[in-house]
Short mmCIF file of C-alpha atoms in Angstrom, two decimals:
data_model
loop_
_atom_site.label_atom_id
_atom_site.label_comp_id
_atom_site.label_asym_id
_atom_site.label_seq_id
_atom_site.Cartn_x
_atom_site.Cartn_y
_atom_site.Cartn_z
CA MET A 141 0.33 -0.02 -0.39
CA ILE A 142 2.96 2.38 1.15
CA GLU A 143 4.54 1.91 -1.65
CA GLU A 144 1.76 2.25 -4.45
CA SER A 145 1.10 5.60 -3.40
CA ILE A 146 4.59 6.50 -2.88
CA ILE A 147 4.97 5.03 -6.57
CA LYS A 148 1.29 7.25 -7.11
CA LYS A 149 3.02 10.70 -5.90
CA HIS A 150 5.85 10.09 -7.87
CA THR A 151 4.35 9.92 -10.81
CA VAL A 152 1.88 12.95 -9.76
CA LEU A 153 5.10 14.74 -9.46
CA SER A 154 7.05 14.13 -12.41
CA GLU A 155 3.86 14.81 -14.49
CA HIS A 156 3.99 17.73 -12.82
CA ALA A 157 7.78 18.24 -13.37
CA ALA A 158 7.12 17.46 -16.97
CA GLU A 159 4.64 19.93 -17.25
CA LEU A 160 6.24 22.87 -15.18
CA LEU A 161 9.31 22.21 -17.80
CA GLN A 162 6.99 22.29 -21.43
CA SER A 163 5.97 25.40 -19.98
CA ARG A 164 8.67 26.74 -19.58
CA GLN A 165 10.34 26.18 -22.68
CA SER A 166 7.33 27.34 -24.53
CA SER A 167 7.89 30.22 -22.39
CA THR A 168 11.74 31.29 -23.82
CA VAL A 169 11.53 29.41 -27.13
CA LYS A 170 10.64 31.41 -29.65
CA PRO A 171 7.58 31.17 -31.81
CA GLY A 172 8.14 31.26 -35.16
CA LEU A 173 6.52 34.46 -36.84
CA SER A 174 4.03 34.28 -39.13
CA LEU A 175 4.47 35.79 -42.58
CA SER A 176 2.26 39.26 -41.30
CA GLN A 177 4.11 39.27 -38.24
CA TYR A 178 7.30 39.03 -40.29
CA LEU A 179 6.95 41.19 -42.41
CA TYR A 180 4.63 44.15 -39.98
CA LYS A 181 8.21 43.84 -38.15
CA ILE A 182 10.61 44.85 -41.15
CA GLY A 183 8.13 47.94 -41.37
CA SER A 184 7.78 48.19 -38.09
CA GLY A 185 11.37 48.67 -37.57
CA PHE A 186 11.97 50.60 -41.30
CA TYR A 187 9.66 53.13 -39.89
CA SER A 188 11.09 53.41 -36.58
CA LEU A 189 15.04 54.35 -38.35
CA LEU A 190 13.07 56.40 -40.08
CA LYS A 191 11.86 57.97 -37.16
CA GLY A 192 15.21 58.86 -36.01
CA MET A 193 16.90 60.01 -38.88
CA LYS A 194 13.99 62.17 -38.28
CA LEU A 195 15.33 63.20 -35.29
CA THR A 196 18.81 63.81 -36.32
CA GLY A 197 18.35 65.10 -39.78
CA SER A 198 16.23 67.73 -37.34
CA TYR A 199 19.92 68.54 -35.81
CA PHE A 200 21.16 68.80 -38.85
CA VAL A 201 19.89 71.65 -40.79
CA ASN A 202 19.07 73.39 -37.87
CA PRO A 203 22.34 74.72 -37.04
CA GLY A 204 20.88 77.24 -34.42
CA LYS A 205 20.55 74.11 -31.61
CA ILE A 206 23.58 73.83 -31.07
CA VAL A 207 23.64 73.66 -27.60
CA THR A 208 28.00 73.63 -26.88
CA GLN A 209 29.61 76.15 -26.22
CA PRO A 210 32.33 78.24 -27.84
CA TYR A 211 34.21 78.47 -24.18
CA PRO A 212 37.57 80.71 -24.64
CA GLU A 213 35.79 82.89 -26.97
CA ASN A 214 32.92 83.93 -25.12
CA ARG A 215 34.36 83.17 -21.30
CA GLU A 216 33.03 87.19 -20.81
CA THR A 217 29.44 85.89 -21.71
CA LEU A 218 29.52 82.57 -20.57
CA LYS A 219 26.76 81.95 -18.39
CA MET A 220 27.06 79.07 -15.93
CA PHE A 221 23.36 77.12 -14.86
CA PRO A 222 22.48 77.71 -11.15
CA ARG A 223 23.11 73.90 -10.59
CA PHE A 224 26.45 73.84 -11.57
CA ARG A 225 28.94 73.21 -9.01
CA GLY A 226 32.75 74.70 -8.99
CA ARG A 227 34.14 75.48 -5.72
CA VAL A 228 32.29 75.98 -2.13
CA ILE A 229 31.96 79.80 -1.86
CA MET A 230 30.48 81.55 1.71
CA VAL A 231 27.89 83.95 0.87
CA HIS A 232 28.85 87.56 2.38
CA ASP A 233 26.49 90.20 2.49
CA GLU A 234 26.82 93.76 1.44
CA ASP A 235 27.74 94.52 4.52
CA GLY A 236 31.02 91.87 4.65
CA GLU A 237 29.26 89.72 6.79
CA HIS A 238 28.44 85.91 6.59
CA SER A 239 26.30 83.62 8.70
CA CYS A 240 28.32 81.33 9.49
CA THR A 241 27.65 80.07 13.48
CA ALA A 242 30.93 77.84 13.33
CA CYS A 243 28.72 74.89 14.02
CA GLY A 244 31.26 72.64 12.13
CA LEU A 245 27.60 70.61 10.40
CA CYS A 246 29.70 70.68 7.14
CA GLU A 247 33.21 69.96 8.34
CA LYS A 248 31.12 66.53 9.61
CA ALA A 249 28.96 66.13 6.57
CA CYS A 250 32.21 66.35 4.60
CA PRO A 251 33.76 62.59 3.42
CA ASN A 252 37.01 64.28 2.32
CA GLY A 253 37.86 66.26 5.09
CA THR A 254 37.95 68.83 2.79
CA ILE A 255 36.39 71.87 5.28
CA SER A 256 38.02 72.43 9.12
CA VAL A 257 36.01 74.83 10.34
CA HIS A 258 38.02 76.66 13.00
CA ALA A 259 36.22 78.72 15.85
CA THR A 260 36.80 81.18 18.16
CA ARG A 261 35.11 83.70 21.10
CA ASN A 262 34.18 87.25 20.32
CA ILE A 263 34.98 90.14 23.06
CA ALA A 264 31.19 88.70 24.84
CA GLY A 265 32.90 85.17 24.83
CA ARG A 266 30.52 83.74 22.33
CA LYS A 267 31.58 80.94 19.68
CA VAL A 268 32.34 82.50 16.38
CA LEU A 269 33.65 81.67 13.61
CA GLY A 270 37.34 81.95 13.76
CA ARG A 271 38.71 80.53 9.86
CA TYR A 272 37.15 78.03 7.48
CA VAL A 273 39.30 76.55 5.27
CA TYR A 274 38.34 75.05 2.72
CA ARG A 275 40.60 72.39 0.68
CA LEU A 276 39.74 72.58 -3.05
CA ASN A 277 42.68 69.73 -3.96
CA GLN A 278 40.41 67.38 -2.09
CA CYS A 279 36.78 68.70 -2.59
CA THR A 280 34.31 66.35 -5.37
CA GLN A 281 32.00 68.87 -4.99
CA CYS A 282 29.53 66.48 -3.59
CA ASN A 283 27.32 69.20 -2.35
CA LEU A 284 27.30 68.08 1.25
CA CYS A 285 28.40 70.74 3.20
CA ILE A 286 25.47 72.77 1.44
CA GLU A 287 22.71 70.85 2.13
CA VAL A 288 23.70 70.17 5.27
CA CYS A 289 24.00 73.72 5.97
CA PRO A 290 20.95 75.51 8.52
CA PHE A 291 21.86 79.14 8.08
CA ASP A 292 23.08 79.08 4.05
CA ALA A 293 25.62 80.49 4.48
CA ILE A 294 28.16 78.49 2.78
CA ARG A 295 26.83 77.54 -1.42
CA MET A 296 28.31 76.33 -4.45
CA GLY A 297 30.06 79.67 -6.62
CA HIS A 298 30.01 78.92 -10.75
CA ASP A 299 34.08 79.46 -11.23
CA PHE A 300 35.28 76.96 -12.67
CA GLU A 301 38.40 77.80 -14.52
CA LEU A 302 40.38 76.42 -11.04
CA ALA A 303 43.31 75.04 -12.45
CA ALA A 304 46.89 75.90 -10.57
CA TYR A 305 50.48 75.17 -10.43
CA ASP A 306 50.60 74.68 -6.75
CA ARG A 307 48.68 72.35 -4.37
CA ASP A 308 48.98 74.63 -1.70
CA SER A 309 47.30 77.21 -3.70
CA LEU A 310 44.19 75.19 -3.68
CA ILE A 311 43.93 75.90 0.21
CA PHE A 312 41.66 79.56 0.70
CA ILE A 313 40.53 80.77 3.66
CA LEU A 314 36.70 81.48 2.47
CA ASN A 315 35.59 84.20 5.18
CA ASN A 316 36.80 87.87 4.75
CA LYS A 317 36.48 88.58 8.40
CA GLU A 318 36.41 86.36 11.95
CA GLY A 319 33.23 85.90 13.86
CA ARG A 320 29.34 87.16 12.92
CA GLY A 321 28.69 90.34 13.75
CA MET B 207 28.45 55.12 -80.14
CA ASN B 208 29.18 55.47 -76.94
CA ASP B 209 33.15 56.03 -77.25
CA ILE B 210 32.10 59.16 -79.46
CA ALA B 211 29.71 60.68 -77.11
CA PHE B 212 31.86 59.66 -73.96
CA PRO B 213 35.72 59.54 -75.38
CA THR B 214 37.88 57.02 -73.00
CA THR B 215 41.05 59.45 -73.83
CA ASN B 216 41.51 62.59 -72.04
CA ALA B 217 44.19 65.23 -72.52
CA ILE B 218 46.98 64.41 -70.71
CA GLY B 219 46.85 60.91 -72.10
CA ASP B 220 46.63 61.96 -75.15
CA LEU B 221 50.30 64.55 -74.52
CA VAL B 222 52.11 61.44 -73.65
CA ARG B 223 50.72 59.15 -76.62
CA ALA B 224 51.65 62.41 -79.15
CA ASN B 225 55.01 63.30 -77.79
CA PHE B 226 56.17 59.35 -76.63
CA PRO B 227 56.55 55.99 -79.04
CA ALA B 228 53.69 53.84 -78.12
CA SER B 229 54.66 51.08 -75.66
CA SER B 230 56.57 53.71 -73.56
CA ALA B 231 53.31 55.96 -74.15
CA TYR B 232 51.36 52.91 -72.88
CA ILE B 233 53.82 52.27 -69.44
CA ILE B 234 53.76 55.90 -69.09
CA ASN B 235 50.22 56.10 -68.98
CA GLY B 236 49.99 54.14 -66.80
CA ILE B 237 51.98 54.63 -63.91
CA LEU B 238 50.38 58.94 -63.93
CA GLY B 239 46.78 56.66 -63.20
CA ILE B 240 48.33 54.70 -60.68
CA ALA B 241 49.91 58.42 -59.41
CA ALA B 242 46.49 59.99 -59.59
CA VAL B 243 44.98 56.72 -58.14
CA LEU B 244 47.65 57.68 -55.19
CA ILE B 245 46.86 60.54 -54.33
CA THR B 246 43.05 60.22 -54.35
CA VAL B 247 43.26 57.32 -51.70
CA ALA B 248 46.18 59.47 -49.75
CA LEU B 249 43.94 62.83 -50.08
CA ILE B 250 40.66 61.64 -49.80
CA PRO B 251 40.39 59.67 -45.97
CA VAL B 252 41.69 63.76 -45.12
CA PHE B 253 38.55 65.50 -46.54
CA LEU B 254 36.05 62.50 -45.39
CA VAL B 255 37.60 62.25 -41.52
CA TRP B 256 36.71 65.87 -41.49
CA MET B 257 33.65 65.65 -43.27
CA GLU B 258 32.59 63.06 -40.77
CA ARG B 259 33.63 64.81 -37.59
CA LYS B 260 31.22 68.07 -38.94
CA VAL B 261 28.52 65.84 -39.78
CA ALA B 262 28.62 63.56 -36.57
CA ALA B 263 28.78 67.15 -34.93
CA HIS B 264 26.23 68.70 -36.10
CA PHE B 265 23.42 65.92 -35.43
CA GLN B 266 24.17 65.79 -32.42
CA ALA B 267 23.64 69.79 -32.00
CA ARG B 268 27.37 70.51 -31.42
CA LEU B 269 29.58 72.04 -34.10
CA GLY B 270 32.66 70.26 -34.65
CA PRO B 271 36.00 71.18 -35.01
CA MET B 272 36.77 75.08 -35.61
CA ARG B 273 40.23 75.54 -34.31
CA VAL B 274 42.26 74.24 -36.75
CA GLY B 275 41.42 76.76 -40.34
CA PHE B 276 38.25 77.85 -41.04
CA HIS B 277 35.65 75.73 -39.58
CA GLY B 278 38.41 72.59 -38.60
CA THR B 279 39.08 72.54 -41.88
CA LEU B 280 42.39 72.09 -41.22
CA GLN B 281 42.34 69.74 -38.01
CA SER B 282 42.27 65.90 -40.13
CA VAL B 283 46.07 66.71 -41.42
CA ALA B 284 47.24 67.78 -38.29
CA ASP B 285 45.68 64.81 -36.84
CA GLY B 286 47.41 63.22 -39.84
CA LEU B 287 50.21 64.42 -38.86
CA LYS B 288 50.23 63.94 -35.17
CA LEU B 289 49.64 60.28 -35.77
CA LEU B 290 52.79 59.53 -38.91
CA PHE B 291 54.88 60.82 -35.22
CA LYS B 292 53.74 58.87 -32.92
CA GLU B 293 55.96 55.77 -31.86
CA VAL B 294 54.35 52.25 -33.43
CA LEU B 295 54.16 49.80 -30.13
CA LYS B 296 53.96 46.10 -30.58
CA PRO B 297 52.59 44.01 -28.05
CA ALA B 298 54.84 41.63 -26.43
CA GLY B 299 54.44 38.14 -28.15
CA ALA B 300 52.51 39.14 -31.10
CA ASP B 301 53.37 38.27 -34.25
CA SER B 302 55.87 40.35 -36.30
CA PHE B 303 55.15 39.47 -39.40
CA GLY B 304 51.13 39.30 -39.54
CA PHE B 305 51.03 42.62 -37.11
CA PHE B 306 53.01 44.86 -39.57
CA LEU B 307 50.83 43.36 -42.89
CA ALA B 308 47.99 43.35 -41.41
CA PRO B 309 47.28 47.02 -41.92
CA ILE B 310 48.57 47.08 -45.52
CA LEU B 311 46.46 44.22 -46.45
CA PRO B 312 42.94 46.74 -45.92
CA ALA B 313 44.32 49.65 -47.53
CA THR B 314 45.27 48.05 -50.66
CA ALA B 315 41.98 46.59 -51.42
CA SER B 316 40.32 49.55 -51.32
CA PHE B 317 43.20 51.16 -53.65
CA LEU B 318 43.27 48.21 -56.12
CA VAL B 319 38.99 49.01 -56.13
CA MET B 320 39.91 52.38 -57.45
CA THR B 321 41.88 51.42 -60.38
CA ILE B 322 38.35 50.65 -61.76
CA ILE B 323 36.30 53.40 -60.90
CA PRO B 324 34.68 55.52 -63.56
CA PHE B 325 34.66 58.85 -62.03
CA ASP B 326 34.51 60.53 -65.47
CA HIS B 327 34.19 58.93 -69.22
CA HIS B 328 37.81 60.19 -69.70
CA LEU B 329 38.92 58.84 -65.98
CA GLN B 330 39.80 55.76 -65.05
CA VAL B 331 42.41 53.40 -64.89
CA THR B 332 41.29 50.88 -66.53
CA ASP B 333 37.83 49.43 -67.58
CA LEU B 334 37.73 45.37 -67.32
CA ASN B 335 35.01 43.78 -68.69
CA GLY B 336 34.36 41.98 -65.84
CA GLY B 337 34.46 44.54 -63.26
CA VAL B 338 31.88 43.44 -61.05
CA ILE B 339 33.25 40.87 -60.50
CA TYR B 340 36.82 42.10 -59.91
CA VAL B 341 35.40 44.68 -57.13
CA ILE B 342 33.13 41.43 -55.68
CA ALA B 343 37.06 39.38 -55.58
CA ILE B 344 38.99 42.47 -54.46
CA SER B 345 36.40 43.54 -51.38
CA GLY B 346 36.92 40.72 -50.05
CA LEU B 347 41.14 40.91 -49.31
CA SER B 348 40.20 43.34 -46.86
CA VAL B 349 38.87 40.87 -44.29
CA PHE B 350 41.79 38.76 -44.59
CA GLY B 351 43.61 42.50 -43.03
CA ILE B 352 41.19 42.11 -40.79
CA LEU B 353 41.28 38.88 -39.40
CA LEU B 354 45.02 38.70 -39.69
CA ALA B 355 45.36 41.86 -37.59
CA GLY B 356 43.15 40.02 -34.89
CA TRP B 357 44.83 36.45 -35.01
CA SER B 358 48.60 38.48 -34.94
CA SER B 359 47.83 41.34 -32.43
CA ASN B 360 47.47 38.56 -29.31
CA ASN B 361 45.23 39.92 -27.38
CA LYS B 362 41.83 38.62 -26.93
CA TYR B 363 39.37 41.59 -27.95
CA SER B 364 41.61 41.42 -31.11
CA LEU B 365 40.85 38.39 -32.30
CA LEU B 366 37.04 38.36 -31.03
CA GLY B 367 36.43 41.54 -32.90
CA ALA B 368 38.11 40.03 -36.31
CA MET B 369 36.28 37.15 -36.23
CA ARG B 370 33.02 38.99 -36.06
CA SER B 371 34.12 41.03 -38.74
CA GLY B 372 35.18 37.59 -40.74
CA ALA B 373 31.54 36.97 -40.17
CA GLN B 374 30.04 39.87 -41.17
CA LEU B 375 32.02 40.95 -44.17
CA ILE B 376 31.21 37.07 -45.26
CA SER B 377 27.34 37.31 -44.75
CA TYR B 378 26.93 40.79 -46.19
CA GLU B 379 29.47 39.97 -49.00
CA ILE B 380 26.10 37.62 -49.97
CA SER B 381 23.73 40.48 -50.14
CA LEU B 382 25.96 42.75 -52.18
CA ALA B 383 27.04 40.12 -54.16
CA ILE B 384 22.64 39.38 -55.29
CA ILE B 385 22.32 43.75 -56.05
CA MET B 386 25.16 43.70 -58.30
CA LEU B 387 24.19 40.62 -59.72
CA LEU B 388 21.39 42.55 -60.72
CA ILE B 389 22.13 45.73 -62.39
CA VAL B 390 24.77 42.98 -64.37
CA LEU B 391 21.59 41.24 -65.33
CA VAL B 392 19.06 44.68 -66.24
CA SER B 393 22.43 46.52 -67.88
CA GLY B 394 23.40 43.52 -69.20
CA THR B 395 27.15 43.86 -68.75
CA ALA B 396 29.44 43.70 -66.01
CA SER B 397 31.86 46.53 -66.68
CA LEU B 398 31.60 49.71 -64.92
CA ARG B 399 32.06 51.69 -67.74
CA GLU B 400 29.13 50.39 -69.22
CA ILE B 401 27.04 50.12 -66.58
CA VAL B 402 26.89 53.87 -66.31
CA LEU B 403 26.52 54.07 -69.83
CA SER B 404 23.42 51.85 -69.85
CA GLN B 405 21.75 54.68 -67.35
CA GLN B 406 21.87 57.76 -70.07
CA GLY B 407 18.82 59.70 -70.60
CA THR B 408 16.80 61.72 -67.87
CA VAL B 409 17.13 61.29 -63.91
CA LEU B 410 14.44 58.48 -64.45
CA ASP B 411 17.35 56.48 -66.21
CA TRP B 412 19.21 55.92 -63.40
CA TRP B 413 18.89 52.45 -62.36
CA ILE B 414 17.39 53.38 -59.13
CA PHE B 415 13.94 54.86 -60.72
CA LYS B 416 14.50 52.77 -63.83
CA LEU B 417 13.69 49.88 -62.61
CA PRO B 418 9.77 50.40 -61.29
CA GLY B 419 9.53 50.41 -57.53
CA LEU B 420 12.06 47.59 -57.45
CA GLY B 421 15.28 49.41 -57.87
CA LEU B 422 14.30 52.09 -54.64
CA VAL B 423 14.49 48.45 -52.55
CA ALA B 424 17.61 47.48 -54.54
CA PHE B 425 19.15 50.19 -53.15
CA ILE B 426 18.58 50.57 -50.02
CA MET B 427 19.46 47.15 -49.57
CA TYR B 428 22.42 47.78 -51.21
CA LEU B 429 23.18 51.02 -49.00
CA ILE B 430 22.59 48.56 -45.65
CA SER B 431 25.00 45.82 -47.22
CA SER B 432 27.56 47.96 -48.17
CA THR B 433 27.34 49.88 -44.37
CA ALA B 434 27.40 46.69 -42.80
CA GLU B 435 30.82 45.70 -45.39
CA LEU B 436 32.12 49.20 -44.03
CA ASN B 437 32.12 48.44 -40.63
CA ARG B 438 30.46 51.23 -39.73
CA GLY B 439 28.19 51.91 -37.32
CA PRO B 440 25.49 50.36 -36.54
CA PHE B 441 27.42 47.38 -38.11
CA ASP B 442 30.70 48.11 -36.35
CA ILE B 443 30.75 45.48 -33.37
CA SER B 444 34.04 44.32 -35.17
CA GLU B 445 35.20 48.17 -33.78
CA ALA B 446 32.77 48.29 -30.83
CA GLU B 447 34.70 50.65 -29.05
CA SER B 448 32.37 50.29 -25.86
CA GLU B 449 32.67 45.97 -25.81
CA LEU B 450 36.38 45.95 -27.13
CA THR B 451 37.67 48.61 -26.31
CA GLY B 452 38.31 49.17 -30.57
CA GLY B 453 38.44 45.44 -31.66
CA PHE B 454 41.03 44.36 -34.36
CA THR B 455 42.51 47.86 -33.94
CA THR B 456 43.42 47.44 -30.12
CA GLU B 457 46.61 47.62 -30.38
CA TYR B 458 47.93 49.35 -33.35
CA SER B 459 48.96 52.84 -33.03
CA GLY B 460 50.94 55.64 -34.86
CA ILE B 461 51.21 54.81 -38.82
CA SER B 462 49.88 51.37 -37.80
CA PHE B 463 46.35 52.81 -37.18
CA SER B 464 46.51 54.88 -39.57
CA MET B 465 46.60 52.61 -42.37
CA PHE B 466 43.69 51.20 -40.31
CA PHE B 467 42.17 54.58 -39.89
CA LEU B 468 42.86 55.51 -44.46
CA ALA B 469 41.80 52.06 -45.13
CA GLU B 470 38.56 52.84 -43.33
CA PHE B 471 37.69 56.28 -45.05
CA VAL B 472 39.18 55.06 -48.19
CA ASN B 473 36.84 51.76 -48.25
CA MET B 474 33.58 54.33 -47.57
CA PHE B 475 34.23 55.98 -50.39
CA VAL B 476 34.63 53.40 -53.02
CA ALA B 477 31.52 52.32 -51.34
CA GLY B 478 30.20 55.45 -52.10
CA THR B 479 31.21 55.53 -55.95
CA LEU B 480 30.32 51.88 -56.35
CA THR B 481 26.61 52.62 -55.00
CA THR B 482 26.54 55.69 -57.61
CA THR B 483 27.99 54.20 -60.21
CA PHE B 484 24.89 50.99 -60.01
CA PHE B 485 22.09 53.24 -59.07
CA LEU B 486 22.64 56.98 -59.68
CA GLY B 487 23.83 57.20 -63.49
CA GLY B 488 27.97 57.53 -62.21
CA PHE B 489 29.69 60.73 -63.43
CA LEU B 490 26.39 61.46 -65.66
CA ALA B 491 24.62 64.95 -64.89
CA PRO B 492 21.17 64.51 -63.70
CA GLN B 493 18.88 65.49 -66.94
CA ILE B 494 15.22 66.56 -65.57
CA GLY B 495 13.77 67.44 -68.94
CA LEU B 496 14.65 70.66 -69.03
CA GLY B 497 16.20 72.44 -71.38
CA THR B 498 18.28 74.97 -70.10
CA VAL B 499 19.02 73.62 -66.93
CA ASP B 500 19.60 70.16 -68.45
CA LEU B 501 22.45 72.10 -71.02
CA LEU B 502 23.90 74.16 -68.01
CA PHE B 503 24.16 70.57 -66.14
CA ASP B 504 25.82 69.26 -69.15
CA ALA B 505 28.23 72.21 -69.50
CA VAL B 506 29.79 70.72 -65.34
CA PRO B 507 32.32 67.80 -65.80
CA GLY B 508 31.27 64.67 -65.16
CA PHE B 509 33.69 63.79 -62.37
CA VAL B 510 32.51 67.05 -60.52
CA TRP B 511 28.88 65.11 -60.81
CA PHE B 512 30.41 61.70 -59.62
CA PHE B 513 31.82 63.26 -56.48
CA LEU B 514 28.64 64.50 -55.73
CA LYS B 515 26.85 61.68 -56.05
CA THR B 516 29.87 59.78 -54.19
CA CYS B 517 29.46 62.72 -51.25
CA PHE B 518 25.58 62.44 -50.88
CA ILE B 519 25.93 58.18 -50.45
CA ILE B 520 29.21 59.09 -47.52
CA PHE B 521 26.58 61.45 -46.51
CA LEU B 522 23.55 58.71 -45.92
CA PHE B 523 26.59 56.25 -44.47
CA MET B 524 27.42 58.73 -42.24
CA TRP B 525 23.84 59.65 -40.85
CA PHE B 526 23.41 55.75 -40.72
CA ARG B 527 26.23 55.99 -38.19
CA TRP B 528 25.34 58.49 -35.90
CA SER B 529 21.20 57.70 -35.49
CA PHE B 530 20.91 54.30 -35.65
CA PRO B 531 22.29 51.51 -32.12
CA ARG B 532 25.08 49.27 -32.62
CA LEU B 533 23.37 45.59 -33.73
CA ARG B 534 24.22 42.94 -31.25
CA VAL B 535 25.66 40.05 -32.98
CA ASP B 536 23.11 37.57 -33.09
CA GLN B 537 20.63 40.56 -34.40
CA LEU B 538 23.48 41.14 -36.76
CA MET B 539 22.73 37.98 -38.22
CA GLU B 540 19.19 37.76 -38.20
CA LEU B 541 19.20 40.81 -40.37
CA GLU B 542 21.21 38.91 -43.21
CA TRP B 543 19.99 35.56 -42.93
CA LYS B 544 16.56 35.67 -42.78
CA VAL B 545 15.90 39.62 -43.71
CA LEU B 546 17.93 41.00 -46.32
CA LEU B 547 19.17 37.44 -47.87
CA PRO B 548 15.65 36.78 -48.72
CA ILE B 549 14.46 40.10 -49.86
CA ASN B 550 17.47 40.54 -52.11
CA ILE B 551 16.99 36.78 -53.91
CA ILE B 552 13.67 37.66 -53.89
CA VAL B 553 14.37 41.41 -55.78
CA LEU B 554 16.47 38.92 -58.12
CA VAL B 555 13.38 36.63 -59.35
CA LEU B 556 12.12 39.96 -60.32
CA GLY B 557 14.56 41.88 -61.90
CA ALA B 558 14.69 38.78 -63.97
CA ILE B 559 11.42 38.56 -64.77
CA PHE B 560 11.29 42.06 -65.34
CA VAL B 561 14.31 41.86 -68.30
CA ALA B 562 12.32 39.03 -69.51
CA GLN B 563 8.76 40.51 -69.65
CA GLY B 564 10.86 44.08 -70.97
CA TRP B 565 8.91 46.20 -68.08
CA ILE B 566 12.47 48.59 -67.38
CA LEU B 567 11.46 51.66 -68.46
CA PRO B 568 12.51 53.03 -71.45
#
């Protein structure tokens, strides 16, 4: 009895497996194309190729749509996009004041150790910004410091001609003066 | 009659024949012809590389080379000079003989095909009776260079690229040959000069229009096959920068690389000239049936028309390259064996029926 049931179970299982296998095969093996499908495939293929050629052709016959900049010639008039990340700069208002509180969040957020915020104390004994050291040679323009700043004291500048002959000349003090008003 | 309307001799050849005895004039004219073809082969890539870069740039909404010369016209001269001065490197374990022989073969093949192209009725080095067969035979030579380059470079990417290229060229040569056969069938001759002269008359007498409907299909098939034969995009699986780091040219530098580069562009020019010869009336001026315009067009020398038509075909090749994505290897084979070959055989059979029934437009 037991043997019979085992055999029965096995046959059911193997039938199931065979069915499964068959269904899988039929799903992976491509069915042959009928003639109309074949012709449709060729026709639609040609149509999509022509659409692509129409697009590139429209670029070709409209040279006014050029997106690149002839850079050295137009460096006076070149305007960068707002999202462009050049180097970190500190925002100074018209009085020459910045809004950094030397909280050090940007220093902690920086993955490369680009920023060192050296705090000092003013006459009243309050903690204020002493020197904000920014090392462009280590910066990857990842924007994390700007995102983390609670006072919008720093932002990404639009300068891009940042090459220098000396590594040391890429280390900047961003604040113009000590303290905060 | 054709020889009177379209004489085979030109002024320079006549001058040589007038001043030298017949046997030496024969040799001098031959040398002059070969020198002319060599100069053409050397100058055409300079122009085509510039054209390719400008056309590609404008298809991508860029400007392309703008600095060297007016609109970058001298850019390819500068690049060519730079390539000449670069060091030729040979990878360790590469087979010297094959490695340095390989770049010469494709350039030689394209040079050999150039010798029978009818640039004008009097500008053809030699006119073979079996010109079409010669073209098929010689253009197959370039694949030897590519295979040899891949094999002797001792680099897996080179070998893969070369093998792909071999498979591709063997496949697409069939389609190409069938369309050439169609043209031979309808024009009744295998000589390139005679094929051009069989298209005299108006624009409608060119083989692209003369066979109603069929000519256009054959023209498109020929364009596709010759794009594949040229290893250009979208069929550039043998170079495939993004997959094979340059394919068979991976290990080549300096002058060896520039030989491949030169051969690629001369081959493109040759494919353009052949398409022009077979379908667009070669050196014949486009006659549209308006008296004054036709006279004006006739006054322009034939080789100018020839180069204009060839440039148009080359522009189409460039358009294909910069619009379409590269095919996968299996898609490439599927396109040839399942689509192009059946269509081409049907076109050939229909062409035979057209000829037998006399349905070709008068």
